[in-house]
Coordinates of C-alpha atoms in Angstrom, one line a residue:
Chain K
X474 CA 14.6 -57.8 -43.2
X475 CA 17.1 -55.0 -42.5
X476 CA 17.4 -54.2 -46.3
X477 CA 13.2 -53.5 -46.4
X478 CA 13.6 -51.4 -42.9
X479 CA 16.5 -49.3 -44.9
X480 CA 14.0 -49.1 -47.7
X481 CA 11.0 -47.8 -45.8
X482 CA 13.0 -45.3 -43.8
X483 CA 15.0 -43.5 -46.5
X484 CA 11.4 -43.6 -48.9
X485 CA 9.4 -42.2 -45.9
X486 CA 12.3 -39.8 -45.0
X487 CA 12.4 -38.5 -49.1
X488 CA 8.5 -37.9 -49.0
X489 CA 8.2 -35.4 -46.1
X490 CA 12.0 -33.9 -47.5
X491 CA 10.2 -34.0 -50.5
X492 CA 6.9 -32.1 -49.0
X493 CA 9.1 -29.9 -46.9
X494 CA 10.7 -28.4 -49.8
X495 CA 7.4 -28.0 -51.8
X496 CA 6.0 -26.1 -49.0
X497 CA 8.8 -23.5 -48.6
X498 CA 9.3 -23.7 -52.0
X499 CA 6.1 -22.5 -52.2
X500 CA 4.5 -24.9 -54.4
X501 CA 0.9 -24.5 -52.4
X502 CA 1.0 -21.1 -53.7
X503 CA 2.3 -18.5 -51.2
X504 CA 1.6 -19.6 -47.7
X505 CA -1.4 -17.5 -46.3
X506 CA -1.9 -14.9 -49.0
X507 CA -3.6 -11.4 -48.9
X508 CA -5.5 -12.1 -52.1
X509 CA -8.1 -14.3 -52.5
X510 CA -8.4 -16.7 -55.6
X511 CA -11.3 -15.5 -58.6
X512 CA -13.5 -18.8 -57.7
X513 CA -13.6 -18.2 -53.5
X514 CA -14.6 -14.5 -54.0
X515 CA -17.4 -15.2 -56.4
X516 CA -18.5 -17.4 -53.8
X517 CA -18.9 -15.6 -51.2
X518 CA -20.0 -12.5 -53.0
X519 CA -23.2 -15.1 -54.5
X520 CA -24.0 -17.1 -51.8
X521 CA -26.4 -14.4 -50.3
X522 CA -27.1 -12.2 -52.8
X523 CA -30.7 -10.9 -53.4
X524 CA -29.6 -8.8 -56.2
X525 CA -28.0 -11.2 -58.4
X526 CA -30.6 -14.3 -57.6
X527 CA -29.9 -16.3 -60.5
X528 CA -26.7 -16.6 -59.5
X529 CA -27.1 -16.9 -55.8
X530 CA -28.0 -19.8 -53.3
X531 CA -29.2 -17.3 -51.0
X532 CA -27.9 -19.1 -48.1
X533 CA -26.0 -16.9 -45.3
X534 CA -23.1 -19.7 -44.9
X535 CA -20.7 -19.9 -48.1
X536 CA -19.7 -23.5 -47.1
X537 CA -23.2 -24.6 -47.3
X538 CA -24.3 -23.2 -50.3
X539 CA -21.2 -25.0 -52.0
X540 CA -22.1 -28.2 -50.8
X541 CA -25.7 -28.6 -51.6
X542 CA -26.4 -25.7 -54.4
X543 CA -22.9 -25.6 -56.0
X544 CA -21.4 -28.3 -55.7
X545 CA -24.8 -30.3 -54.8
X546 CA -24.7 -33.3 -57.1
X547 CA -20.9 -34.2 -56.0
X548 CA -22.4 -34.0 -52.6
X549 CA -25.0 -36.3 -53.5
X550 CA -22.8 -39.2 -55.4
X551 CA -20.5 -38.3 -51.8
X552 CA -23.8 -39.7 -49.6
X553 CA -24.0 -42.6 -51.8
X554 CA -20.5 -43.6 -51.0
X555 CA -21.2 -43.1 -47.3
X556 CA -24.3 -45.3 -48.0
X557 CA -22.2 -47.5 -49.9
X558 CA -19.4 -48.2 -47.0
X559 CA -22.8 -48.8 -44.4
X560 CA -24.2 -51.5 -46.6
X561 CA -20.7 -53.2 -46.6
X562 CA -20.3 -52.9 -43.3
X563 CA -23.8 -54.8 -42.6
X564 CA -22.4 -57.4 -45.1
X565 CA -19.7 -58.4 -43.0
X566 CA -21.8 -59.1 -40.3
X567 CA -24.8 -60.7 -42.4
X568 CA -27.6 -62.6 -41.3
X569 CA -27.3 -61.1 -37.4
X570 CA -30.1 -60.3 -35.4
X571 CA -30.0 -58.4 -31.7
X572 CA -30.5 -60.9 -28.9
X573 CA -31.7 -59.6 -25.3
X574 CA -30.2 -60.3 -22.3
X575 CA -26.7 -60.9 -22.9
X576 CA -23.7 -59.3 -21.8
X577 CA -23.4 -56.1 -19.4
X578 CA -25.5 -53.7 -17.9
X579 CA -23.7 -50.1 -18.8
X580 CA -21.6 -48.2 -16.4
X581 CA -22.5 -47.0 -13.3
X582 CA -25.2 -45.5 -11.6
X583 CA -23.4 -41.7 -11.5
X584 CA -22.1 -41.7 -15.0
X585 CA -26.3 -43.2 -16.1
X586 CA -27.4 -40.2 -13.9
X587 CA -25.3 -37.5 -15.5
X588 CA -25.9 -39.1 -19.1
X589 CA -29.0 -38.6 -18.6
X590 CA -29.0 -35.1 -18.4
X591 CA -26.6 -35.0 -21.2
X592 CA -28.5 -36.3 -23.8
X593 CA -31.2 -34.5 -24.2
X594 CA -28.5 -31.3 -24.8
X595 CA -27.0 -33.2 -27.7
X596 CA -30.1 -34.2 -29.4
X597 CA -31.2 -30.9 -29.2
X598 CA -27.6 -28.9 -30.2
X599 CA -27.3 -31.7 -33.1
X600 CA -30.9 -30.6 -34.4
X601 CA -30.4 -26.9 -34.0
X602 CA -27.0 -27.4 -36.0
X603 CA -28.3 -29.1 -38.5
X604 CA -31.5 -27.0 -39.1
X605 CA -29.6 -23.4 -39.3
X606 CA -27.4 -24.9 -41.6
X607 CA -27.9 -22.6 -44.0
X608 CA -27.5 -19.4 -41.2
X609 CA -24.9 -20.3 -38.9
X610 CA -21.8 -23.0 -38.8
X611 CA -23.1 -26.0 -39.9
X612 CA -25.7 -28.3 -41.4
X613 CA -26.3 -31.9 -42.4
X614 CA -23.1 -33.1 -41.8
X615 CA -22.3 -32.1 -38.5
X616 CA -25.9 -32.0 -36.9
X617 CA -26.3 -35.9 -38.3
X618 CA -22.6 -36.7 -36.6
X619 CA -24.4 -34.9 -33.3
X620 CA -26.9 -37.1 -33.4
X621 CA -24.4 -40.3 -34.3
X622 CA -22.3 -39.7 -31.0
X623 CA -25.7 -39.6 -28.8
X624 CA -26.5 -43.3 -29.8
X625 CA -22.6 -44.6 -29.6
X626 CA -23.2 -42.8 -25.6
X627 CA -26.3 -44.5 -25.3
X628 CA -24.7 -47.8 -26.0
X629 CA -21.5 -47.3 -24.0
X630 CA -23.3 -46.3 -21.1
X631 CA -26.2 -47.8 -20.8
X632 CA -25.6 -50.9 -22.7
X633 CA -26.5 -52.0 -26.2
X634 CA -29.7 -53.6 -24.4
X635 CA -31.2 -50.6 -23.4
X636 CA -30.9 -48.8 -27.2
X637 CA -32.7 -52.5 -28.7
X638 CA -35.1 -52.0 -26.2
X639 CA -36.2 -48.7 -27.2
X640 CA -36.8 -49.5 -30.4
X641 CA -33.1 -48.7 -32.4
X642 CA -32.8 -51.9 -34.1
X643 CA -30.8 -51.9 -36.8
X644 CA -33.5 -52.8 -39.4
X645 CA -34.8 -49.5 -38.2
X646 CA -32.2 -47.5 -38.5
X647 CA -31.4 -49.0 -42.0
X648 CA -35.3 -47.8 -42.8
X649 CA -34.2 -44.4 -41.6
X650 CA -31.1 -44.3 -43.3
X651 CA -33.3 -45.1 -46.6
X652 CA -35.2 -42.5 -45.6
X653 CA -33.4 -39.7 -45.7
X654 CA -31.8 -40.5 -48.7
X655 CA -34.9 -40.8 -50.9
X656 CA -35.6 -36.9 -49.0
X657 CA -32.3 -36.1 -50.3
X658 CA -33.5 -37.3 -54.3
X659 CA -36.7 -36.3 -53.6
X660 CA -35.6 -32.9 -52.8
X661 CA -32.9 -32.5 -55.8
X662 CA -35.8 -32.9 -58.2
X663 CA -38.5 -31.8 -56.5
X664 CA -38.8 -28.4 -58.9
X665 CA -37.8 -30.1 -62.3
X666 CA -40.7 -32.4 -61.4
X667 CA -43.0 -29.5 -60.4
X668 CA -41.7 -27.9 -64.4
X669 CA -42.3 -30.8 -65.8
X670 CA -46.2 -30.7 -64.0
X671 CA -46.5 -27.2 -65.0
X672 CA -44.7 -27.1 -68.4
X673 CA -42.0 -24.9 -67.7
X674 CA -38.1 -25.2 -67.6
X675 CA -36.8 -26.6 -64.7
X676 CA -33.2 -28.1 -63.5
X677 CA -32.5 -30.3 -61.4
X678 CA -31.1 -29.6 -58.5
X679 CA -32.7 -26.5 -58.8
X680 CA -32.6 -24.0 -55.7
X681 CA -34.3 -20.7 -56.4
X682 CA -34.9 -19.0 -60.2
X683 CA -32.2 -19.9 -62.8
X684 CA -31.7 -18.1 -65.9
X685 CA -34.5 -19.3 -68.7
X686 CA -36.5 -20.9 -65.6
X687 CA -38.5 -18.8 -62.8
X688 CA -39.5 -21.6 -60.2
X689 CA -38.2 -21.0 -56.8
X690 CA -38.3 -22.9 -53.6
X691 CA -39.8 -21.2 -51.1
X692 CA -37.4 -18.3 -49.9
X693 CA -38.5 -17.3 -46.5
X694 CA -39.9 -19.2 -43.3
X695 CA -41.3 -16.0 -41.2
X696 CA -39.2 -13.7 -41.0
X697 CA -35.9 -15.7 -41.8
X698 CA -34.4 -17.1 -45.6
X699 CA -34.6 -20.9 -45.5
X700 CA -32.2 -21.1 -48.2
X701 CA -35.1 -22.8 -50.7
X702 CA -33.9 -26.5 -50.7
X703 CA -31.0 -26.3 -48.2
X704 CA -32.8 -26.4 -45.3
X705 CA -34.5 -29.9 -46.6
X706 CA -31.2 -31.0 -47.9
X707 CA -29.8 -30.7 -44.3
X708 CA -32.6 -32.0 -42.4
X709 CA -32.5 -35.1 -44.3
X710 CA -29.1 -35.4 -44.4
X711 CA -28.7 -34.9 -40.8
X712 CA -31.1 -38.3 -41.0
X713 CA -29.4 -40.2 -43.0
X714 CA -25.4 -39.4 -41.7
X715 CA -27.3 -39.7 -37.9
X716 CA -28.6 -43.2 -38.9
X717 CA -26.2 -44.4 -41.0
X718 CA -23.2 -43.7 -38.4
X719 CA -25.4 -45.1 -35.7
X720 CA -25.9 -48.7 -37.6
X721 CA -22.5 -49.0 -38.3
X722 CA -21.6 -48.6 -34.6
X723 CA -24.5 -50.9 -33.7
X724 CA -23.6 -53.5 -35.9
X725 CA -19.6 -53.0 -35.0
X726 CA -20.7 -53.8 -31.3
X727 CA -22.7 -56.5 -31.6
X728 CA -21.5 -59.5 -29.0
X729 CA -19.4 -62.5 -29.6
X730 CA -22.6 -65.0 -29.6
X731 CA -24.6 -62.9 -31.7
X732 CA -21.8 -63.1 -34.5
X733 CA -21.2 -66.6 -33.9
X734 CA -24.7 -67.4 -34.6
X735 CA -24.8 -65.7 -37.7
X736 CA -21.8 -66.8 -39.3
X737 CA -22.5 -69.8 -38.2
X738 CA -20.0 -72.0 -35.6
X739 CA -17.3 -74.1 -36.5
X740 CA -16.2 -73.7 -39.7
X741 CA -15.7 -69.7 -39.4
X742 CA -14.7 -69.5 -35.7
X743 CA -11.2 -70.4 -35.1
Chain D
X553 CA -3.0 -8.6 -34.6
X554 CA -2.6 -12.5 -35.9
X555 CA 0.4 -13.5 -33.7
X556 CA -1.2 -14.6 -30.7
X557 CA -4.1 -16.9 -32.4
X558 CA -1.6 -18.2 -35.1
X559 CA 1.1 -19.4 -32.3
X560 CA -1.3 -21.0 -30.4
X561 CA -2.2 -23.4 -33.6
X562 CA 1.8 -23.9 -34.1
X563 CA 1.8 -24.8 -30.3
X564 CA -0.9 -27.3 -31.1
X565 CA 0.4 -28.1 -34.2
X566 CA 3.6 -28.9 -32.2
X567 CA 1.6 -31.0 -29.8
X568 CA 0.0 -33.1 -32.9
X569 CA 3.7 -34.2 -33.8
X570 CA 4.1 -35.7 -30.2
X571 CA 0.8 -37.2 -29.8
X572 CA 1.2 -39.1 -33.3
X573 CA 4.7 -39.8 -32.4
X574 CA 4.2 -41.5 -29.4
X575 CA 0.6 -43.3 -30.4
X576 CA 2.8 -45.1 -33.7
X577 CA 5.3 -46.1 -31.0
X578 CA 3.3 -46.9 -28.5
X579 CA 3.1 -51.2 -27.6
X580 CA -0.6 -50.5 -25.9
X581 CA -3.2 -49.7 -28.4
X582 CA -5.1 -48.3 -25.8
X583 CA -2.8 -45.8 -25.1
X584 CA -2.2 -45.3 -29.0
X585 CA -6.1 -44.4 -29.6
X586 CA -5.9 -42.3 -26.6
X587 CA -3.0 -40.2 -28.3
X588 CA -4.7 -39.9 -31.7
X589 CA -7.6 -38.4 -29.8
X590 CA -5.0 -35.8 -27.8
X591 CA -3.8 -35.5 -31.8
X592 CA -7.4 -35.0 -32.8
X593 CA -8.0 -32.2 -30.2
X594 CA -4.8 -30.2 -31.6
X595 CA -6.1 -30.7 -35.0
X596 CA -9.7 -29.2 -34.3
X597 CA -8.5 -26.3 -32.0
X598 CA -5.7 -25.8 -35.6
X599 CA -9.2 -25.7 -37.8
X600 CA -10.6 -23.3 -35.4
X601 CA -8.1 -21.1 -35.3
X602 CA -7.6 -21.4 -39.6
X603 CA -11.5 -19.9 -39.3
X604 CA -13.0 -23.5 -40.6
X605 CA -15.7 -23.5 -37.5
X606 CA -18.2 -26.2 -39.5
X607 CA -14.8 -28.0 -40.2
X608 CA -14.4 -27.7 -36.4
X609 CA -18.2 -28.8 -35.4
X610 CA -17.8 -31.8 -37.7
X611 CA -14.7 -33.0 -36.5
X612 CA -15.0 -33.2 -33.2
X613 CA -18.1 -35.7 -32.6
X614 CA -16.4 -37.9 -35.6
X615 CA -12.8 -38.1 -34.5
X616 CA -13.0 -37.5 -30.7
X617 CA -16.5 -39.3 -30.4
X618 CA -17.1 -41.9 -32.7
X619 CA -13.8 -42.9 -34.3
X620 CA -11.8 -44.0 -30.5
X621 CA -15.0 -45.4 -29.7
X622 CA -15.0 -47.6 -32.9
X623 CA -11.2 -48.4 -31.9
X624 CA -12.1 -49.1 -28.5
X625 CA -14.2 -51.7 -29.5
X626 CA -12.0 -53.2 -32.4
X627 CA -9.4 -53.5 -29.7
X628 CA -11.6 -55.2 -27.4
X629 CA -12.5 -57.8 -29.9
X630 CA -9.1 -58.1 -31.0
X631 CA -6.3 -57.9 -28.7
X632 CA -4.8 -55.1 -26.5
X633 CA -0.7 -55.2 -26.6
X634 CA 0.9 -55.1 -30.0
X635 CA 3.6 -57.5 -30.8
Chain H
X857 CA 11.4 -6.9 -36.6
X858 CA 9.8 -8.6 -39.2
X859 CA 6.5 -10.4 -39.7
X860 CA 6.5 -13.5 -37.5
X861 CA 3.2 -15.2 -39.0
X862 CA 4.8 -16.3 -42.2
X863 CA 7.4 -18.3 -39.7
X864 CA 4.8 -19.8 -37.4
X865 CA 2.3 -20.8 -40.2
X866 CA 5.8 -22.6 -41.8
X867 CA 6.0 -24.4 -38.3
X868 CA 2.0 -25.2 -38.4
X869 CA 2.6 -26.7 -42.2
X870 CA 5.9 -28.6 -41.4
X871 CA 4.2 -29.8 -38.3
X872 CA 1.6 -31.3 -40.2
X873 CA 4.5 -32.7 -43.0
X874 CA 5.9 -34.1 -40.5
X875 CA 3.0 -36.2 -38.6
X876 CA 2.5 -37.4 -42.2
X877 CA 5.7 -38.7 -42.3
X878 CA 5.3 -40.5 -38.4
X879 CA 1.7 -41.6 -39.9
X880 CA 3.2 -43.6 -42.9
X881 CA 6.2 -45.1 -41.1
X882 CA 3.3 -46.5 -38.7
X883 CA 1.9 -47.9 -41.6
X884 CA 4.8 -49.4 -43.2
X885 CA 6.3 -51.3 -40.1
X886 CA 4.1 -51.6 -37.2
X887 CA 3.0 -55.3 -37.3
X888 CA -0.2 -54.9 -35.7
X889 CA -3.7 -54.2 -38.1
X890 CA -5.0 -52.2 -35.5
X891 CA -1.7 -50.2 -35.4
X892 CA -2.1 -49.8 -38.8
X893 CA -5.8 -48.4 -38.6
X894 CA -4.8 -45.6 -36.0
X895 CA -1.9 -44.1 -37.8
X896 CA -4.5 -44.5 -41.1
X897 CA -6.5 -42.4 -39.5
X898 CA -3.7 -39.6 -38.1
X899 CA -2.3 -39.7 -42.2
X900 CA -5.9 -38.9 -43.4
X901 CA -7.0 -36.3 -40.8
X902 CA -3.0 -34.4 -41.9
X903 CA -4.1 -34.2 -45.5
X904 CA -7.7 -33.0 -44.6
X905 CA -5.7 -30.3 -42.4
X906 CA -3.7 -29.2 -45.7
X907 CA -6.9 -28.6 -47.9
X908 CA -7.9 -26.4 -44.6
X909 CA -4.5 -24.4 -44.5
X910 CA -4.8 -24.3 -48.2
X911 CA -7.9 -22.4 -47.8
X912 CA -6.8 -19.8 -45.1
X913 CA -5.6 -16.3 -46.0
X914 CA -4.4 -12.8 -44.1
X915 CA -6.5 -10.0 -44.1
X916 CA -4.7 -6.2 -43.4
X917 CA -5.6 -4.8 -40.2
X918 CA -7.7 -7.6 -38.6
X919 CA -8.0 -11.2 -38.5
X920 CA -9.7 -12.9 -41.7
X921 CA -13.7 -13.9 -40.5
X922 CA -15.2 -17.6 -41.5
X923 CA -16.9 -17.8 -44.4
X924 CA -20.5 -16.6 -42.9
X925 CA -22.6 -13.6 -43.2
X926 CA -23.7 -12.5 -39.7
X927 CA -26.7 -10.8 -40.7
X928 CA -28.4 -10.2 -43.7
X929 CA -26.7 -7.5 -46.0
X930 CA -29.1 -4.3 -46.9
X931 CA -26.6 -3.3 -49.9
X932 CA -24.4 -5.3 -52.4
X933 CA -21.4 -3.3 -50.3
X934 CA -21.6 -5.6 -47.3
X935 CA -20.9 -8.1 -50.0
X936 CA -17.6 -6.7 -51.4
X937 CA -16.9 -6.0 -47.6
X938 CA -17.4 -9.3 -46.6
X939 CA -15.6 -11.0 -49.4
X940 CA -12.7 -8.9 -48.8
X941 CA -12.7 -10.3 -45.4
X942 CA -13.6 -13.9 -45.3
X943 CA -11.4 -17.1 -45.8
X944 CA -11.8 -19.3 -48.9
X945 CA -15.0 -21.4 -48.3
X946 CA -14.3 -23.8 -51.3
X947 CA -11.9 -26.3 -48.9
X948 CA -14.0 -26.4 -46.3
X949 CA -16.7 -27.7 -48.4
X950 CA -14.2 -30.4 -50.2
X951 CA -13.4 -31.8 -46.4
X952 CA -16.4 -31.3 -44.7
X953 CA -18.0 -34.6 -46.4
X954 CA -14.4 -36.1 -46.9
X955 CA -14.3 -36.1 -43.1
X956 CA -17.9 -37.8 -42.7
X957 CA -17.3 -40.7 -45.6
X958 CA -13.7 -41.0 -44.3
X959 CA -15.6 -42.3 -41.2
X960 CA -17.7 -44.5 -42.7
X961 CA -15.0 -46.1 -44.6
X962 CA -12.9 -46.8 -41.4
X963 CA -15.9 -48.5 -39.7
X964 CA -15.9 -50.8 -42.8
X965 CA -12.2 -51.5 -42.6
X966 CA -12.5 -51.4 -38.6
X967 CA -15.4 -54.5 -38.9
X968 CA -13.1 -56.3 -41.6
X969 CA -10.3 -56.1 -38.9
X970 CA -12.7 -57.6 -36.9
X971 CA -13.4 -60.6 -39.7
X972 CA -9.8 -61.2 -39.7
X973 CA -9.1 -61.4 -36.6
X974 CA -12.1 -63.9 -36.0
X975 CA -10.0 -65.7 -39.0
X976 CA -7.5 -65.8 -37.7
X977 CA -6.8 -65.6 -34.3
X978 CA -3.7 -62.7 -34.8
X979 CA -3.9 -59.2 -36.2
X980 CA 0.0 -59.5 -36.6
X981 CA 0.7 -58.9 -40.4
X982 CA 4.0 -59.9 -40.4

């Protein structure tokens, strides 16, 4: 017992000597440098660039246009995983189903009161995040984790009762989580189907006109760029992280008897 | 020009190290997810100030919102004091 | 005098080496799962922070912007201008969904700490 403590303290001690030294060694490369690398300047020069389309994602946020035009299909085997992790986490839990009436009634009347006002404002800030995505900070990501911490406050304060009751059971939110990710595939091939319709070259994951093909999502909503598919690709990812976070949670919380009955008593329980 | 901005994130950085410190040795896990939320606040206002502002807006809900509250409720069908 | 940023983004960086250091030994020898979980999370949030410190960069005379245009350029020089300008975007994009799957993965490993506890009736390891 002593010999492993030795053992763990010297090895953890060597790793952060070890990372120390890298650092002022400068093995990151020089810490905070004037330049910046080839690969970050081209992106930012392209990511809103009306005069080099083909090469541009014509989105105003650099971070943005990396994750879904760039970089979009690493982003897209990424939402599986998150889909993937959701799924197991239902598995665990298999064979549950919500049950009415059991255990509390949230907090208390003040903290109800001033929730109440309070969620409307996060619904609506996680919606305007994730739909100017492509204009301001943000997108998919954060507006759907917005929306996420709305329902985990909606079950903490008034009860995991009153979110059944209004209709978030988890079947539905799986439905919507399945939903947004057949917006995300619908949208990443939207134009190579519309090529192949038309009989012109198209890729997929296609955002606006590519060299040797000249379909383009649509460019401008009024008088502002929507960023051709980004604006889809956060709105439905905004769906998809909000109801996929929000199942998770729901299906974390779920009470003592409702797991007992779907595990079955006895042989699992103690 | 930069001095003021980037000492506040080594003052928050600085913060981090004693909010992990004391959540790992915390006995009282409630206290511990408390601290890694302190540690979670220094980390977001360190992206802030390192110009990551979506880094910032995503952090926040997920590891000030939903991550203690997912702890929360792990300890509460576990058990509270450790050892 | 000389330049005091260099110094204070070495105390920033060792900072984080260090909480990465406090997260393992948490790992390592605390007994309790849920112990485990927290300082889990604390090590994966430090190396998210070094992709982010990775990314950042000085800029003479002013302090670097974030990677967005605020407003739509009229000539290809706002672009140069802006590039010149502007931190690396290309880390921020890397963590942004790391952070997001990170938290689904927890939740799994949160509800199988749950399973085993049910199991059980300890989250003791040892």
């Amino acid at each position: 017992m002593r010999i492993r403590e030795v053992v763990i303290a010297v090895s953890v001690a060597l790793v952060v000597l070890l990372l120390a030294y890298v650092i002022e060694a400068g093995g990151l490369g020089p810490i905070a440098p004037r330049e910046l690398r080839e690969l970050a300047a081209s992106y930012l020069v392209n990511a809103y660039n009306p005069w080099n389309v083909t090469q541009s994602a014509l989105s105003l946020e650099a971070v943005t246009a990396i994750v879904w035009d760039y970089r979009g299909l690493d982003t897209f085997f990424e939402t599986s995983v998150l889909f993937a992790s959701i799924v197991g986490v239902s598995l665990v839990f298999r064979g549950y189903r919500e049950r009415l009436g059991i255990g509390g009634r949230g907090l208390s009347e003040i903290v109800k009161t001033s929730t109440r006002v309070l969620l409307p404002l996060i619904l609506i800030a996680g919606v305007s995040v994730a739909l100017h995505g492509h204009l301001t900070p943000g997108g998919g990501f954060q507006g759907g984790s917005f929306i996420a911490v709305l329902l985990v406050l909606m079950s903490i304060v008034f009860s995991l009762d009153f979110v059944v009751e209004r209709g978030l059971t988890s079947g539905r939110l799986l439905a919507l989580r399945s939903v947004g990710l057949i917006g995300v595939l619908a949208t990443s091939v939207a134009l190579l189907a519309a090529g192949l319709a038309l009989g012109v070259e198209a890729y997929i994951f296609q955002n606006v006109a590519r060299e040797g093909s000249e379909l383009s999502m649509p460019q401008w909503l009024l008088d502002r760029p929507t960023g051709g598919t980004l604006i889809f690709f956060n709105m439905f990812e905004a769906l998809a992280v909000a109801a996929g976070l929000a199942l998770a949670f729901l299906v974390l919380s779920l009470r003592e008897e409702e797991v007992r009955e779907a595990l079955g008593v006895g042989e699992w329980y103690e | 020009m930069e001095v003021v901005p980037i000492s506040i994130a080594a003052a928050a950085a600085l913060l981090s190290v004693a909010a992990t410190y004391l959540a790992v040795r915390s006995g009282d896990l409630l206290a511990a997810v408390v601290l890694s939320a302190v540690q979670s606040v220094a980390y977001a206002l360190i992206y802030y100030i390192l110009m990551a502002p979506d880094i910032a807006l995503v952090y926040i809900p997920v590891s000030v919102g939903v991550l203690p509250a997912v702890t929360v409720l792990l300890i509460k069908k576990t058990e509270r004091y450790e050892v | 005098m000389s330049d005091p940023v260099p110094f204070l983004f070495t105390v920033v960086l060792l900072s984080l080496v260090a909480n990465i250091g406090i997260s393992l030994y948490g790992v390592f020898t605390r007994p309790s799962l849920v112990k485990k979980f927290i300082s889990l999370t604390i090590f994966s949030d430090t190396l998210n922070s070094f992709a982010i410190a990775i990314g950042f960069r000085r800029v003479i005379g002013s302090y670097p912007s974030a990677a967005v245009l605020s407003s739509l350029p009229r000539e290809p020089g706002e672009l140069s201008a802006f590039a010149s300008a502007a931190v690396d975007p290309l880390p921020q994009a890397l963590v942004l969904t790391a952070i997001v799957i990170g938290l689904a993965v927890f939740m799994f490993l949160a509800g199988l700490i749950a399973m085993y506890y049910r199991h059980y009736g300890t989250t003791r390891m040892v």
